[in-house]
Every structure is written in C-alpha cells, then in structure tokens.
C-alpha cells in the first residue's frame, strides 16, 4: 500500500474512535417563573418580597455607629437586637444605621410625619428626630423599632429650681443601659444650659442598669440653670443599649407646670387651690411648727374627682414676709415620706393628706408671701405646681 494512503487510513480510524467515545450534552435552562421588578433591571439572585418563605436569608449590617434616618421595614425572622455584622453586609457611612434588609433589595423609606400615643402624646417616625409639638409624653423610636425613649415631663420646679427633664426607656430585648451623653438643652429663645447631674433608675446614669425585654426604666436629667421660655427647641440624649449607641433627639418640648395660677389666701386658713379643670382641689390646712421641732411646716389635703396616683417631689419653697427663703427638707404623702419623689394612691372624692417640713432658719416670720409645693398627678401630664400667697403662720 502506498505510504501516504496508509497514513490517511490511520488518522481516519483515530477520528472515528474519538467520536464514538464522546457525547455532547445539552441542558435546557427552565424559564424564570417569578415576577420581575418594574423597569426590568434584575439583580441576581432576585427575590420577590411578596412570595414569603421563598427568598434568601436576611442580611443584617453594622448597627453600632448610631441611628440612621432611612430604614427598611422590620422583617420577620431577623435578629435586630445584637447589631452583629453578617456576610455580604452593605457599607454604612458613619453615623447611620442599616436595619435588616433582604439580600440585594432596595431600602424602603419610612413615611413622614408623627403618630399619636394612646395617652394623647406624640410618637415619632422610627430613626428620626421627633417634633413633640409641645406635647408630652413625646416618644422617640429607634430605626430598628426595638428601643424607645419617651420624655414624660420637663419643668423648672425640680430640686434647686433648675430645668429638669424626666424620661423613660423601653426595649424589646434584655439589655444593660448606661447614659452615654446629653447635649446642652436649647430653649425656644436659643438660650443654652448644660447638664448638672443625671439619674437612671437608682443610679447616676454612669452605672449600668439591667432591664428585661418589654420593661421600662425611668431617668432624670437635671441641668445647671432654669429656662425662661415655655418650650425646649432641642433635647438630645444618647443611651448605650448593650453598648449600642441610641441617640434620641426631640424638638419643641413643653416646659413648665400646667398653670401659673395661685390661691390668694388673704392670711386665712384653710385656703383652697383648684386645677384649671376643677378636677383637683388642694387645701392648705395649717402652716407653723415653730413651737414643736423648730422647723416651719405645712399640712394639706388633696382631693380628686377620679382615681389617680398623686406624687410629691423635692423642691417646695416658701418666702417669709421679711424675705427669708425656706427650702423643703422632707415631705410626706398619705403614709409615705422621704427626701425625693413619693407617691400615694388616691380614690375619687376621698382626700389624702400630705405635709412638708422645711430646713431650720434663724428667722420665724408671722406670715409667708408665698408657699409653693411640688405636687402633681404621677403621669406624663405637666405638674400642677400649686402656689399659695399671703399665708398666715400660726
């Protein structure tokens, strides 16, 4: 056989053997059965949020830098309490927070505006500053909706006559709370006052306080001065929630008692002060005490038209007819007494008794120009601040 022919036959045989041992496999890609988002721009893997239970797991990003403004809705089955990074988390600029988001989904902005609380207060939009609209209680909500701060009262009649802001904290998880910082308070006249001291539960705000899920812890911020306007344009407090910064900012907070009206006693007792709605009557029964323990004291009764919890706090003052200023030392309400806030339950149309003992002075005036008692319903409503003028000392 010719040499070239033989070589051709060998190559042909090799080709046939190779073809017999190889099979090309074709796979048909099934057509996508889901719903594409409007506009046709699809990022894979695409997940339709309306098809519950079929999408990828949620991704939670870093929440330790503070509260953001724009958030996504809270998603069932995701952990928003720990703030731990998960794989593929999105990058978050400092000072903002991403709550749980579906993988490759778009953040959905929250609606604007404020809501109402059951007790008539104002509730803000999650993660945003709150316009309190001169109403208390005023509630700030974290962007993950797991943490709230509510201001329940702000006035100038706390101990030593300084601005004092009362607040409460609640969380949907067990936590340890510490007050991180409080900004200067700014009133509606743009005057500023710095923080003097703080209280969280029974501590000074720097000591960690434990709180169970669904619980509430109360606190107070006392500032260095009083303010002369009837509202705060800005109040901001940062609280550490298991180490996570929760900074609540509130605007247009009302400051002051419910009324500045006073009872003119005309040097006669008993003397009656009534609330503007006539639902509470406080009767000053007697003022004196010099012949007993040497301290000025005052005795009174509280009568309400409905059941309520009555509270009394430090800060009672009196001014003698010759100018001596008396400061409250201890006080009592029903059977409870103390140096700070005390409370007692009052039944409708049944009076409860109370008293104030003042610090000793060398002066013993025969009458008082004015007597003011820090007495109020223990609720978010502003305090009554009853005041009696032209009071005899017997």
Tab-separated table of C-alpha atoms in Angstrom:
chain	number	residue	atom	x	y	z
A	1	UNK	CA	0.000	0.000	0.000
A	2	UNK	CA	1.232	3.418	-0.769
A	3	UNK	CA	2.796	5.123	2.258
A	4	UNK	CA	0.523	8.214	2.087
A	5	UNK	CA	-2.635	6.124	1.780
A	6	UNK	CA	-1.686	4.083	4.832
A	7	UNK	CA	-1.081	7.225	6.911
A	8	UNK	CA	-4.529	8.608	5.888
A	9	UNK	CA	-6.285	5.412	6.983
A	10	UNK	CA	-4.644	5.557	10.426
A	11	UNK	CA	-5.783	9.176	11.005
A	12	UNK	CA	-9.325	8.348	9.856
A	13	UNK	CA	-9.558	5.393	12.222
A	14	UNK	CA	-8.413	7.517	15.175
A	15	UNK	CA	-11.034	10.148	14.429
A	16	UNK	CA	-13.847	7.567	14.330
A	17	UNK	CA	-12.768	6.051	17.667
A	18	UNK	CA	-12.673	9.505	19.352
A	19	UNK	CA	-16.168	10.359	18.103
A	20	UNK	CA	-17.558	7.107	19.436
A	21	UNK	CA	-16.254	7.822	22.983
A	22	UNK	CA	-17.528	11.441	23.288
A	23	UNK	CA	-21.126	12.654	23.685
A	24	UNK	CA	-22.089	16.343	23.785
A	25	UNK	CA	-24.752	17.032	26.498
A	26	UNK	CA	-27.271	19.843	26.036
A	27	UNK	CA	-29.251	21.153	29.063
A	28	UNK	CA	-32.311	23.316	28.673
A	29	UNK	CA	-32.493	26.273	31.144
A	30	UNK	CA	-36.037	26.474	32.538
A	31	UNK	CA	-37.890	29.736	32.061
A	32	UNK	CA	-37.997	32.021	35.174
A	33	UNK	CA	-41.441	31.746	36.781
A	34	UNK	CA	-41.215	34.660	39.259
A	35	UNK	CA	-42.137	38.331	38.991
A	36	UNK	CA	-39.589	40.821	37.740
A	37	UNK	CA	-39.435	44.268	39.285
A	38	UNK	CA	-40.678	47.264	37.389
A	39	UNK	CA	-38.201	48.589	34.847
A	40	UNK	CA	-36.722	45.213	34.022
A	41	UNK	CA	-33.482	45.747	35.990
A	42	UNK	CA	-32.908	42.483	37.833
A	43	UNK	CA	-30.073	41.714	40.215
A	44	UNK	CA	-29.490	38.026	40.791
A	45	UNK	CA	-30.416	36.262	42.907
A	46	UNK	CA	-33.712	38.181	42.633
A	47	UNK	CA	-36.274	37.751	45.391
A	48	UNK	CA	-39.867	38.866	45.225
A	49	UNK	CA	-40.758	40.051	48.770
A	50	UNK	CA	-44.420	39.165	48.159
A	51	UNK	CA	-43.505	35.466	47.856
A	52	UNK	CA	-42.937	34.853	51.559
A	53	UNK	CA	-40.642	31.998	52.534
A	54	UNK	CA	-39.049	31.572	49.110
A	55	UNK	CA	-36.237	34.103	49.232
A	56	UNK	CA	-32.722	34.140	50.609
A	57	UNK	CA	-31.914	34.807	54.230
A	58	UNK	CA	-31.859	38.367	55.504
A	59	UNK	CA	-28.598	40.235	55.903
A	60	UNK	CA	-28.022	42.496	58.902
A	61	UNK	CA	-25.350	45.150	58.805
A	62	UNK	CA	-23.429	47.105	61.416
A	63	UNK	CA	-25.687	48.955	63.873
A	64	UNK	CA	-23.064	50.220	66.315
A	65	UNK	CA	-22.497	53.628	64.777
A	66	UNK	CA	-25.738	55.308	65.765
A	67	UNK	CA	-29.247	55.740	64.471
A	68	UNK	CA	-29.971	56.260	60.800
A	69	UNK	CA	-32.701	58.280	59.144
A	70	UNK	CA	-33.900	55.996	56.377
A	71	UNK	CA	-34.777	52.440	57.329
A	72	UNK	CA	-36.370	49.349	55.908
A	73	UNK	CA	-39.393	47.674	57.487
A	74	UNK	CA	-38.828	45.198	60.301
A	75	UNK	CA	-38.634	41.723	58.775
A	76	UNK	CA	-39.953	38.580	60.449
A	77	UNK	CA	-37.291	36.101	61.490
A	78	UNK	CA	-34.351	38.511	61.569
A	79	UNK	CA	-32.303	39.441	64.615
A	80	UNK	CA	-32.192	43.189	65.158
A	81	UNK	CA	-31.045	43.076	68.749
A	82	UNK	CA	-27.369	42.175	68.507
A	83	UNK	CA	-26.187	44.527	65.777
A	84	UNK	CA	-23.631	41.970	64.567
A	85	UNK	CA	-22.213	42.032	61.045
A	86	UNK	CA	-23.288	39.291	58.669
A	87	UNK	CA	-21.602	38.254	55.409
A	88	UNK	CA	-22.260	40.495	52.432
A	89	UNK	CA	-23.431	43.394	54.588
A	90	UNK	CA	-23.676	46.717	52.834
A	91	UNK	CA	-21.267	49.527	53.651
A	92	UNK	CA	-22.749	52.058	56.048
A	93	UNK	CA	-21.423	55.621	56.435
A	94	UNK	CA	-20.504	56.687	59.953
A	95	UNK	CA	-23.457	57.998	61.921
A	96	UNK	CA	-26.065	55.897	60.123
A	97	UNK	CA	-27.606	52.517	60.649
A	98	UNK	CA	-28.860	49.845	58.302
A	99	UNK	CA	-31.550	47.654	59.772
A	100	UNK	CA	-32.202	44.169	58.406
A	101	UNK	CA	-32.527	44.147	54.627
A	102	UNK	CA	-33.283	41.405	52.182
A	103	UNK	CA	-30.254	40.439	50.135
A	104	UNK	CA	-29.924	42.625	47.018
A	105	UNK	CA	-33.103	44.503	47.913
A	106	UNK	CA	-33.638	48.263	47.956
A	107	UNK	CA	-34.139	50.232	51.166
A	108	UNK	CA	-37.702	51.468	51.510
A	109	UNK	CA	-38.061	54.944	53.076
A	110	UNK	CA	-40.318	55.379	56.082
A	111	UNK	CA	-43.379	57.615	55.790
A	112	UNK	CA	-43.002	61.122	57.145
A	113	UNK	CA	-44.960	62.713	59.982
A	114	UNK	CA	-45.667	61.771	63.577
A	115	UNK	CA	-48.142	59.435	65.191
A	116	UNK	CA	-50.220	59.553	68.356
A	117	UNK	CA	-49.871	57.560	71.559
A	118	UNK	CA	-52.791	56.055	73.430
A	119	UNK	CA	-52.388	58.573	76.255
A	120	UNK	CA	-52.522	61.541	73.895
A	121	UNK	CA	-48.798	62.016	73.381
A	122	UNK	CA	-46.702	62.154	70.224
A	123	UNK	CA	-44.734	59.301	68.667
A	124	UNK	CA	-42.056	59.965	66.057
A	125	UNK	CA	-41.002	58.217	62.858
A	126	UNK	CA	-38.536	55.394	63.513
A	127	UNK	CA	-34.926	56.561	63.409
A	128	UNK	CA	-35.734	60.261	63.063
A	129	UNK	CA	-35.818	63.264	65.382
A	130	UNK	CA	-39.256	63.877	66.885
A	131	UNK	CA	-41.277	67.079	66.708
A	132	UNK	CA	-43.092	66.878	70.045
A	133	UNK	CA	-45.499	69.662	69.047
A	134	UNK	CA	-45.410	70.977	72.646
A	135	UNK	CA	-46.976	67.741	73.884
A	136	UNK	CA	-45.884	65.130	76.416
A	137	UNK	CA	-45.311	62.258	76.520
A	138	UNK	CA	-43.109	62.503	73.432
A	139	UNK	CA	-41.637	59.234	72.167
A	140	UNK	CA	-38.525	58.671	70.046
A	141	UNK	CA	-38.257	55.291	68.266
A	142	UNK	CA	-35.022	53.663	67.088
A	143	UNK	CA	-34.647	52.811	63.415
A	144	UNK	CA	-34.971	49.076	64.148
A	145	UNK	CA	-38.066	49.724	66.299
A	146	UNK	CA	-36.505	47.794	69.177
A	147	UNK	CA	-35.822	50.733	71.511
A	148	UNK	CA	-37.769	53.818	72.637
A	149	UNK	CA	-37.057	56.909	74.720
A	150	UNK	CA	-40.036	58.928	75.987
A	151	UNK	CA	-39.889	62.336	77.654
A	152	UNK	CA	-42.713	62.483	80.173
A	153	UNK	CA	-42.164	65.896	81.748
A	154	UNK	CA	-39.913	68.955	81.594
A	155	UNK	CA	-40.076	71.864	84.023
A	156	UNK	CA	-38.142	74.262	86.241
A	157	UNK	CA	-39.559	73.175	89.593
A	158	UNK	CA	-37.266	70.278	90.399
A	159	UNK	CA	-34.804	70.429	93.306
A	160	UNK	CA	-32.879	73.720	93.445
A	161	UNK	CA	-35.116	75.339	90.837
A	162	UNK	CA	-33.311	74.131	87.704
A	163	UNK	CA	-34.549	72.718	84.421
A	164	UNK	CA	-35.315	69.034	84.845
A	165	UNK	CA	-36.321	66.552	82.133
A	166	UNK	CA	-37.966	63.264	83.083
A	167	UNK	CA	-37.757	60.343	80.646
A	168	UNK	CA	-38.366	56.608	80.358
A	169	UNK	CA	-36.608	53.914	78.316
A	170	UNK	CA	-38.044	50.673	76.946
A	171	UNK	CA	-36.612	47.895	74.763
A	172	UNK	CA	-37.807	44.702	73.080
A	173	UNK	CA	-34.842	42.729	74.416
A	174	UNK	CA	-32.894	42.210	77.629
A	175	UNK	CA	-30.259	44.898	77.927
A	176	UNK	CA	-27.838	46.877	80.054
A	177	UNK	CA	-28.379	50.636	79.958
A	178	UNK	CA	-25.913	53.474	80.512
A	179	UNK	CA	-26.381	57.177	79.747
A	180	UNK	CA	-23.691	57.968	77.183
A	181	UNK	CA	-24.116	61.728	76.860
A	182	UNK	CA	-26.653	64.546	76.991
A	183	UNK	CA	-26.345	67.626	74.800
A	184	UNK	CA	-26.956	71.140	76.060
A	185	UNK	CA	-30.651	71.941	76.249
A	186	UNK	CA	-31.717	74.760	73.938
A	187	UNK	CA	-34.898	76.682	74.698
A	188	UNK	CA	-37.121	78.442	72.186
A	189	UNK	CA	-35.164	81.667	72.783
A	190	UNK	CA	-31.909	79.876	71.776
A	191	UNK	CA	-30.566	80.019	75.334
A	192	UNK	CA	-28.458	77.024	76.340
A	193	UNK	CA	-27.931	75.238	79.637
A	194	UNK	CA	-25.523	72.422	80.441
A	195	UNK	CA	-26.142	69.140	82.254
A	196	UNK	CA	-25.500	69.197	86.004
A	197	UNK	CA	-26.387	65.643	87.006
A	198	UNK	CA	-28.325	62.605	85.807
A	199	UNK	CA	-30.352	59.772	87.301
A	200	UNK	CA	-31.085	56.387	85.697
A	201	UNK	CA	-33.230	54.095	87.832
A	202	UNK	CA	-31.498	54.434	91.236
A	203	UNK	CA	-28.036	55.222	89.844
A	204	UNK	CA	-26.175	58.233	88.474
A	205	UNK	CA	-26.516	57.270	84.809
A	206	UNK	CA	-22.933	56.006	84.535
A	207	UNK	CA	-23.652	52.768	86.380
A	208	UNK	CA	-25.114	50.017	84.134
A	209	UNK	CA	-28.783	49.298	84.772
A	210	UNK	CA	-30.299	45.950	83.758
A	211	UNK	CA	-33.671	45.915	82.006
A	212	UNK	CA	-35.692	42.915	80.834
A	213	UNK	CA	-37.382	42.752	77.452
A	214	UNK	CA	-40.577	44.804	77.488
A	215	UNK	CA	-39.607	46.542	80.722
A	216	UNK	CA	-39.258	50.252	81.448
A	217	UNK	CA	-36.576	52.226	83.266
A	218	UNK	CA	-37.073	55.861	84.253
A	219	UNK	CA	-34.494	58.612	84.466
A	220	UNK	CA	-33.967	62.324	85.032
A	221	UNK	CA	-31.597	64.886	83.557
A	222	UNK	CA	-31.054	67.966	85.728
A	223	UNK	CA	-29.492	70.992	84.062
A	224	UNK	CA	-27.405	73.736	85.631
A	225	UNK	CA	-29.970	76.522	85.182
A	226	UNK	CA	-33.664	77.129	84.733
A	227	UNK	CA	-35.027	78.454	81.456
A	228	UNK	CA	-37.329	81.401	80.935
A	229	UNK	CA	-39.306	80.157	77.919
A	230	UNK	CA	-42.123	77.621	77.873
A	231	UNK	CA	-40.536	75.139	75.457
A	232	UNK	CA	-37.272	73.423	74.511
A	233	UNK	CA	-36.329	73.656	70.851
A	234	UNK	CA	-33.874	70.769	71.248
A	235	UNK	CA	-33.244	67.974	73.749
A	236	UNK	CA	-30.865	65.150	72.847
A	237	UNK	CA	-29.749	62.157	74.919
A	238	UNK	CA	-27.548	59.195	73.930
A	239	UNK	CA	-28.137	55.927	75.782
A	240	UNK	CA	-25.998	52.804	75.413
A	241	UNK	CA	-28.153	49.739	74.758
A	242	UNK	CA	-25.855	46.745	75.349
A	243	UNK	CA	-23.072	49.007	74.087
A	244	UNK	CA	-25.000	50.213	71.036
A	245	UNK	CA	-25.488	53.980	70.809
A	246	UNK	CA	-29.139	55.056	70.741
A	247	UNK	CA	-29.318	58.830	70.331
A	248	UNK	CA	-32.778	60.296	70.796
A	249	UNK	CA	-33.415	63.874	69.694
A	250	UNK	CA	-36.634	65.738	70.436
A	251	UNK	CA	-37.766	69.199	69.406
A	252	UNK	CA	-40.468	71.532	70.721
A	253	UNK	CA	-40.858	70.023	74.191
A	254	UNK	CA	-43.222	71.880	76.538
A	255	UNK	CA	-41.677	73.208	79.750
A	256	UNK	CA	-43.471	74.278	82.894
A	257	UNK	CA	-46.469	73.487	85.078
A	258	UNK	CA	-49.986	73.251	83.783
A	259	UNK	CA	-50.789	76.668	85.251
A	260	UNK	CA	-49.176	79.631	86.941
A	261	UNK	CA	-52.401	80.498	88.769
A	262	UNK	CA	-52.200	80.766	92.540
A	263	UNK	CA	-54.523	80.789	95.514
A	264	UNK	CA	-54.819	84.131	97.338
A	265	UNK	CA	-55.254	83.133	100.969
A	266	UNK	CA	-55.559	86.668	102.402
A	267	UNK	CA	-53.915	85.444	105.632
A	268	UNK	CA	-56.735	82.988	106.286
A	269	UNK	CA	-56.668	79.171	106.501
A	270	UNK	CA	-57.853	76.791	105.217
A	271	UNK	CA	-57.013	78.054	101.727
A	272	UNK	CA	-58.029	76.269	98.517
A	273	UNK	CA	-56.165	75.887	95.211
A	274	UNK	CA	-58.009	74.262	92.270
A	275	UNK	CA	-56.662	72.906	88.992
A	276	UNK	CA	-57.807	74.703	85.820
A	277	UNK	CA	-60.261	71.899	85.003
A	278	UNK	CA	-61.574	71.885	88.597
A	279	UNK	CA	-60.836	68.151	88.831
A	280	UNK	CA	-58.289	68.513	91.651
A	281	UNK	CA	-58.572	70.587	94.830
A	282	UNK	CA	-55.611	71.106	97.186
A	283	UNK	CA	-56.460	72.590	100.548
A	284	UNK	CA	-53.746	74.182	102.684
A	285	UNK	CA	-54.817	73.368	106.255
A	286	UNK	CA	-52.100	74.782	108.504
A	287	UNK	CA	-48.642	76.384	108.450
A	288	UNK	CA	-46.454	76.671	111.554
A	289	UNK	CA	-44.394	74.305	113.669
A	290	UNK	CA	-42.020	76.679	115.412
A	291	UNK	CA	-43.092	75.540	118.879
A	292	UNK	CA	-42.594	71.867	118.013
A	293	UNK	CA	-39.361	70.902	116.277
A	294	UNK	CA	-38.401	74.447	115.378
A	295	UNK	CA	-38.959	73.847	111.672
A	296	UNK	CA	-41.535	75.561	109.518
A	297	UNK	CA	-44.026	73.004	108.237
A	298	UNK	CA	-47.192	72.954	106.150
A	299	UNK	CA	-50.084	70.488	106.084
A	300	UNK	CA	-52.555	69.995	103.236
A	301	UNK	CA	-55.104	67.659	101.637
A	302	UNK	CA	-55.534	66.528	98.020
A	303	UNK	CA	-58.988	65.709	96.647
A	304	UNK	CA	-59.503	64.406	93.111
A	305	UNK	CA	-62.623	63.784	91.043
A	306	UNK	CA	-61.217	60.469	89.798
A	307	UNK	CA	-58.846	57.718	90.917
A	308	UNK	CA	-55.209	58.698	90.377
A	309	UNK	CA	-51.670	58.311	91.634
A	310	UNK	CA	-50.552	61.506	93.352
A	311	UNK	CA	-46.834	62.316	93.563
A	312	UNK	CA	-44.813	64.785	95.581
A	313	UNK	CA	-41.183	65.712	94.918
A	314	UNK	CA	-38.410	67.786	96.441
A	315	UNK	CA	-38.365	71.491	95.691
A	316	UNK	CA	-41.018	73.036	97.962
A	317	UNK	CA	-40.245	76.677	98.737
A	318	UNK	CA	-41.610	79.432	100.944
A	319	UNK	CA	-40.707	83.097	101.399
A	320	UNK	CA	-41.321	84.864	104.695
A	321	UNK	CA	-42.812	88.332	104.939
A	322	UNK	CA	-39.376	89.705	105.875
A	323	UNK	CA	-37.669	87.992	102.906
A	324	UNK	CA	-36.379	84.747	104.443
A	325	UNK	CA	-36.358	81.892	101.950
A	326	UNK	CA	-37.318	78.415	103.202
A	327	UNK	CA	-36.403	75.233	101.328
A	328	UNK	CA	-38.212	71.934	101.720
A	329	UNK	CA	-36.305	69.230	103.635
A	330	UNK	CA	-38.652	66.237	103.802
A	331	UNK	CA	-42.227	65.657	102.753
A	332	UNK	CA	-44.986	63.102	103.214
A	333	UNK	CA	-47.977	61.925	101.226
A	334	UNK	CA	-50.501	59.649	102.935
A	335	UNK	CA	-48.259	57.183	104.829
A	336	UNK	CA	-45.129	57.612	102.667
A	337	UNK	CA	-42.379	60.125	103.408
A	338	UNK	CA	-38.942	60.917	102.041
A	339	UNK	CA	-36.477	63.440	100.623
A	340	UNK	CA	-37.246	62.730	96.962
A	341	UNK	CA	-40.308	61.691	94.995
A	342	UNK	CA	-43.027	59.832	96.891
A	343	UNK	CA	-46.394	58.606	95.593
A	344	UNK	CA	-49.765	57.606	97.013
A	345	UNK	CA	-52.945	56.201	95.501
A	346	UNK	CA	-55.955	58.499	95.701
A	347	UNK	CA	-59.548	57.301	95.350
A	348	UNK	CA	-62.080	59.584	93.707
A	349	UNK	CA	-63.696	62.042	96.128
A	350	UNK	CA	-61.686	60.801	99.120
A	351	UNK	CA	-58.945	63.198	100.312
A	352	UNK	CA	-55.395	62.145	101.126
A	353	UNK	CA	-53.178	64.130	103.474
A	354	UNK	CA	-49.690	65.494	102.952
A	355	UNK	CA	-47.091	67.680	104.624
A	356	UNK	CA	-43.779	69.489	104.088
A	357	UNK	CA	-41.032	70.135	106.643
A	358	UNK	CA	-38.594	72.935	105.811
A	359	UNK	CA	-34.984	73.402	106.856
A	360	UNK	CA	-34.467	75.400	110.067
A	361	UNK	CA	-33.649	79.086	109.860
A	362	UNK	CA	-32.989	81.760	112.467
A	363	UNK	CA	-35.999	83.677	111.211
A	364	UNK	CA	-39.572	82.969	112.305
A	365	UNK	CA	-41.875	85.145	110.200
A	366	UNK	CA	-45.527	85.605	111.106
A	367	UNK	CA	-46.670	85.090	107.528
A	368	UNK	CA	-45.472	83.896	104.142
A	369	UNK	CA	-45.517	85.915	100.960
A	370	UNK	CA	-45.778	82.669	99.011
A	371	UNK	CA	-45.708	78.899	99.508
A	372	UNK	CA	-45.142	76.526	96.571
A	373	UNK	CA	-45.440	72.722	96.696
A	374	UNK	CA	-44.136	70.278	94.063
A	375	UNK	CA	-47.295	68.203	93.846
A	376	UNK	CA	-48.673	66.523	90.738
A	377	UNK	CA	-50.507	63.596	89.223
A	378	UNK	CA	-47.950	60.838	88.600
A	379	UNK	CA	-48.457	60.659	84.854
A	380	UNK	CA	-46.945	62.282	81.749
A	381	UNK	CA	-49.169	65.337	82.254
A	382	UNK	CA	-47.390	68.552	83.326
A	383	UNK	CA	-47.335	69.208	87.063
A	384	UNK	CA	-49.962	71.156	88.970
A	385	UNK	CA	-47.437	73.299	90.889
A	386	UNK	CA	-49.942	74.667	93.438
A	387	UNK	CA	-48.969	78.006	94.952
A	388	UNK	CA	-50.476	79.834	97.915
A	389	UNK	CA	-49.926	83.562	98.525
A	390	UNK	CA	-50.414	85.671	101.678
A	391	UNK	CA	-50.300	82.685	104.042
A	392	UNK	CA	-50.511	83.112	107.847
A	393	UNK	CA	-48.024	81.241	110.063
A	394	UNK	CA	-49.835	80.108	113.207
